[in-house]
């Protein structure tokens, strides 16, 4: 008789734990997913040569998005090279060539911008990992 009660209590505990876990999972909010692809080639060039920069990014949120390619020389500030037209659900893609004018390190990254619901001002949402090109 005692083992029957123990099994019943154990079964009730498992059912209760499963119910609490299910409630906890349903309370978690869904987060937006960002997908991107960003490539730079070649990674070593002579001064004056061109570098191919290609990428896209999108967020599955229903906001207006715009994808841009940015560059910087050495540790300077980031400058926008080119931006896609952008759209709702899609930041767009950029396929461009950049001339490596000076010797040293040239860095590139992709940047995804989005609008707020209340304004049309674009704000930085995501940046890709930096790709480095050595200019000799």
XYZ file of C-alpha atoms in Angstrom:
136
model
C 0.000 0.000 0.000
C 2.827 2.331 0.830
C 4.582 1.806 -2.527
C 1.302 2.575 -4.340
C 1.113 5.959 -2.573
C 4.778 6.678 -3.275
C 4.325 5.921 -6.984
C 1.212 8.064 -7.098
C 3.000 10.977 -5.369
C 5.988 10.623 -7.703
C 3.693 10.580 -10.750
C 1.880 13.697 -9.484
C 5.214 15.468 -8.951
C 6.337 14.664 -12.514
C 3.036 15.859 -13.996
C 3.222 19.068 -11.944
C 6.832 19.719 -12.989
C 5.963 19.175 -16.651
C 3.040 21.585 -16.351
C 5.190 24.274 -14.748
C 7.846 23.833 -17.443
C 5.244 24.142 -20.191
C 3.919 27.349 -18.678
C 7.435 28.742 -18.446
C 8.193 27.966 -22.080
C 4.985 29.557 -23.314
C 5.767 32.759 -21.419
C 9.062 33.290 -23.270
C 8.747 35.935 -25.979
C 9.884 35.156 -29.487
C 12.978 37.053 -30.571
C 13.671 38.252 -34.068
C 16.245 36.326 -36.094
C 18.912 38.062 -38.125
C 20.494 36.266 -41.043
C 23.468 37.600 -42.952
C 26.285 36.760 -45.314
C 29.341 38.966 -45.732
C 32.473 38.297 -47.814
C 35.544 40.271 -48.792
C 38.192 39.112 -51.270
C 41.110 39.060 -51.656
C 42.564 39.523 -48.172
C 45.935 40.816 -49.394
C 46.288 43.358 -52.225
C 48.738 45.915 -53.576
C 48.001 49.610 -53.145
C 45.719 50.743 -55.973
C 44.083 47.333 -56.423
C 40.378 46.711 -55.993
C 38.703 44.673 -53.278
C 35.391 42.880 -53.857
C 32.880 43.333 -51.031
C 29.592 41.445 -51.091
C 26.922 40.872 -48.468
C 23.319 40.953 -47.330
C 21.428 40.990 -44.069
C 17.805 40.711 -43.020
C 15.796 40.564 -39.835
C 12.487 38.723 -39.673
C 10.866 41.680 -37.881
C 8.310 43.710 -39.817
C 10.279 46.961 -39.725
C 11.942 48.819 -42.595
C 15.557 47.667 -42.880
C 18.608 48.770 -44.835
C 21.934 46.920 -45.222
C 25.140 48.914 -45.700
C 28.814 48.102 -46.259
C 31.229 50.140 -44.147
C 35.009 50.486 -44.234
C 37.793 52.001 -42.191
C 41.520 52.458 -42.648
C 43.584 51.218 -39.704
C 41.788 52.154 -36.484
C 39.969 55.187 -37.925
C 36.240 55.731 -37.889
C 33.783 53.676 -39.958
C 32.538 55.173 -43.232
C 29.659 53.899 -45.325
C 30.711 52.663 -48.768
C 27.338 51.663 -50.202
C 23.823 50.823 -49.000
C 21.047 48.666 -50.409
C 17.643 50.195 -51.089
C 16.146 48.314 -48.169
C 12.613 47.088 -47.540
C 10.312 45.698 -44.880
C 11.552 42.224 -43.790
C 14.703 42.603 -45.961
C 17.768 44.798 -45.567
C 18.852 44.081 -49.110
C 22.195 43.150 -50.605
C 25.303 45.045 -51.674
C 27.833 43.904 -54.278
C 30.585 46.465 -54.838
C 34.281 47.027 -55.511
C 36.457 49.302 -53.360
C 39.874 50.613 -54.358
C 42.578 50.109 -51.713
C 44.323 53.471 -52.054
C 46.747 53.437 -49.117
C 49.091 50.860 -47.615
C 48.193 49.366 -44.251
C 45.104 47.659 -42.928
C 41.680 48.113 -44.497
C 38.666 46.767 -42.620
C 35.139 46.100 -43.831
C 31.894 45.209 -42.079
C 28.227 44.965 -42.896
C 25.715 47.008 -40.905
C 21.963 46.405 -40.704
C 19.848 49.457 -39.877
C 16.166 49.462 -38.868
C 13.528 52.090 -38.215
C 11.637 52.507 -34.967
C 7.867 52.146 -34.984
C 7.455 55.786 -33.986
C 9.967 57.435 -36.314
C 11.542 57.044 -39.719
C 15.079 57.451 -38.364
C 17.324 54.460 -39.030
C 19.187 52.996 -36.054
C 21.978 50.452 -36.054
C 20.588 46.989 -35.296
C 23.444 44.610 -36.113
C 27.009 44.541 -37.467
C 28.764 41.576 -39.053
C 32.192 40.415 -37.931
C 34.983 42.555 -39.388
C 36.881 41.350 -42.473
C 40.468 42.627 -42.763
C 42.446 43.291 -45.932
C 46.192 43.897 -45.850
C 47.286 46.528 -48.385
C 50.980 46.355 -49.288
